[in-house]
Amino acid sequence: DAGVIQSPRHEVTEMGQEVTLRCKPISGHNSLFWYRQTMMRGLELLIYFNNNVPIDDSGMPEDRFSAKMPNASFSTLKIQPSEPRDSAVYFCASSLMGSGEQFFGPGTRLTVL
Amino acid sequence: DAKTTQPPSMDCAEGRAANLPCNHSTISGNEYVYWYRQIHSQGPQYIIHGLKNNETNEMASLIITEDRKSSTLILPHATLRDTAVYYCIVRAPNSGYSTLTFGKGTMLLVSP
């Protein structure tokens, strides 16, 4: 099993540009989570999906952030337009629905200049 | 979900047992205690979880006090690779609508 796959692993972009982060969950998992980690705020849940349906997006910082899950094997987190304060490591995790055992990907380190 | 309190850092000598404490005095009767760890530059990794009984797996042991207000994660023979931030999390019963809330955790440094 390849685990949760995230791409890209590193992204450097300029303020105002659109950024798209991608995630492939573990096959068979039906819950998917997007987290953001910074030194100041720690690890924060942004949004999560059950069976491809967004359940709670209260952690999404503002309208510049959006997430989609068009099918069970793919999700995206988009930031448009990006700002320097969006610089962070973004993690995707997946699990069986109802389980507290989440499997995290390696993360995407985003730097917005 | 109940809040947890952990020491910010701990040290442990390689080969010795690492005992990481966690207070969760407001835990509800049906909430589980989960432990995760995060090695530098990696995503968090699930370790173990329990409700009221002690639990053991290949990674660690979890000891929950009888009143369930605190717990201890035990790494029986710590190695250098166990250096990581350890998170204690209290989570509502298995539900598709229950999530994990990560606090600051305990930074465990295992030294030779």
Tab-separated table of N, CA and C in Angstrom, chain A residues 11-21 36 38 61-65 78-90 109-113:
chain	number	residue	atom	x	y	z
A	11	GLU	N	6.089	23.644	-2.895
A	11	GLU	CA	5.545	24.614	-3.835
A	11	GLU	C	5.979	25.994	-3.392
A	12	VAL	N	6.598	26.694	-4.303
A	12	VAL	CA	6.969	28.095	-4.056
A	12	VAL	C	6.252	28.927	-5.098
A	13	THR	N	5.519	29.924	-4.654
A	13	THR	CA	4.758	30.737	-5.575
A	13	THR	C	4.775	32.184	-5.119
A	14	GLU	N	4.311	33.037	-5.971
A	14	GLU	CA	4.263	34.460	-5.623
A	14	GLU	C	2.856	34.854	-5.200
A	15	MET	N	2.814	35.834	-4.353
A	15	MET	CA	1.538	36.338	-3.865
A	15	MET	C	0.603	36.632	-5.037
A	16	GLY	N	-0.647	36.220	-4.892
A	16	GLY	CA	-1.637	36.475	-5.918
A	16	GLY	C	-1.858	35.318	-6.866
A	17	GLN	N	-0.917	34.381	-6.873
A	17	GLN	CA	-1.050	33.236	-7.764
A	17	GLN	C	-2.002	32.195	-7.177
A	18	GLU	N	-2.562	31.390	-8.061
A	18	GLU	CA	-3.407	30.267	-7.633
A	18	GLU	C	-2.533	29.072	-7.309
A	19	VAL	N	-2.880	28.387	-6.229
A	19	VAL	CA	-2.140	27.203	-5.808
A	19	VAL	C	-3.123	26.048	-5.678
A	20	THR	N	-2.765	24.895	-6.219
A	20	THR	CA	-3.606	23.703	-6.089
A	20	THR	C	-2.789	22.566	-5.498
A	21	LEU	N	-3.249	22.065	-4.380
A	21	LEU	CA	-2.619	20.931	-3.717
A	21	LEU	C	-3.481	19.699	-3.961
A	36	ARG	N	-3.631	22.052	8.117
A	36	ARG	CA	-2.556	23.011	7.883
A	36	ARG	C	-1.723	23.111	9.157
A	38	THR	N	1.428	25.267	11.036
A	38	THR	CA	2.381	26.365	11.136
A	38	THR	C	2.967	26.376	12.539
A	61	PRO	N	-9.906	28.996	6.370
A	61	PRO	CA	-9.685	30.345	6.871
A	61	PRO	C	-10.527	31.415	6.204
A	62	GLU	N	-10.731	31.336	4.936
A	62	GLU	CA	-11.524	32.350	4.250
A	62	GLU	C	-11.881	31.871	2.852
A	63	ASP	N	-12.613	32.720	2.157
A	63	ASP	CA	-13.138	32.309	0.852
A	63	ASP	C	-12.053	32.040	-0.178
A	64	ARG	N	-10.854	32.437	0.098
A	64	ARG	CA	-9.771	32.165	-0.850
A	64	ARG	C	-9.453	30.675	-0.904
A	65	PHE	N	-9.875	29.951	0.111
A	65	PHE	CA	-9.611	28.522	0.189
A	65	PHE	C	-10.841	27.742	-0.267
A	78	LYS	N	-7.488	24.241	-3.000
A	78	LYS	CA	-7.071	25.351	-3.847
A	78	LYS	C	-7.062	26.640	-3.046
A	79	ILE	N	-6.042	27.441	-3.308
A	79	ILE	CA	-5.937	28.767	-2.695
A	79	ILE	C	-5.828	29.785	-3.833
A	80	GLN	N	-6.782	30.700	-3.880
A	80	GLN	CA	-6.804	31.679	-4.943
A	80	GLN	C	-7.449	32.975	-4.460
A	81	PRO	N	-6.745	34.083	-4.414
A	81	PRO	CA	-5.308	34.223	-4.632
A	81	PRO	C	-4.513	33.887	-3.383
A	82	SER	N	-3.296	33.418	-3.549
A	82	SER	CA	-2.471	33.072	-2.400
A	82	SER	C	-1.852	34.327	-1.778
A	83	GLU	N	-1.566	34.236	-0.473
A	83	GLU	CA	-0.944	35.318	0.274
A	83	GLU	C	0.216	34.753	1.095
A	84	PRO	N	1.170	35.591	1.453
A	84	PRO	CA	2.319	35.093	2.241
A	84	PRO	C	1.904	34.388	3.524
A	85	ARG	N	0.838	34.808	4.162
A	85	ARG	CA	0.403	34.169	5.408
A	85	ARG	C	-0.160	32.765	5.186
A	86	ASP	N	-0.323	32.368	3.947
A	86	ASP	CA	-0.759	30.992	3.657
A	86	ASP	C	0.415	30.011	3.688
A	87	SER	N	1.615	30.529	3.818
A	87	SER	CA	2.798	29.664	3.873
A	87	SER	C	2.680	28.725	5.067
A	88	ALA	N	2.790	27.433	4.799
A	88	ALA	CA	2.576	26.413	5.823
A	88	ALA	C	2.854	25.055	5.201
A	89	VAL	N	2.760	24.019	6.038
A	89	VAL	CA	2.744	22.651	5.527
A	89	VAL	C	1.296	22.177	5.546
A	90	TYR	N	0.842	21.686	4.425
A	90	TYR	CA	-0.536	21.209	4.301
A	90	TYR	C	-0.524	19.684	4.235
A	109	ARG	N	4.786	21.397	1.445
A	109	ARG	CA	5.306	22.632	2.046
A	109	ARG	C	5.092	23.769	1.059
A	110	LEU	N	4.239	24.704	1.430
A	110	LEU	CA	3.900	25.841	0.569
A	110	LEU	C	4.584	27.097	1.074
A	111	THR	N	5.256	27.757	0.158
A	111	THR	CA	5.865	29.056	0.453
A	111	THR	C	5.307	30.069	-0.526
A	112	VAL	N	4.687	31.107	0.010
A	112	VAL	CA	4.140	32.185	-0.820
A	112	VAL	C	4.987	33.430	-0.582
A	113	LEU	N	5.634	33.882	-1.631
A	113	LEU	CA	6.551	35.027	-1.525
A	113	LEU	C	5.829	36.353	-1.723
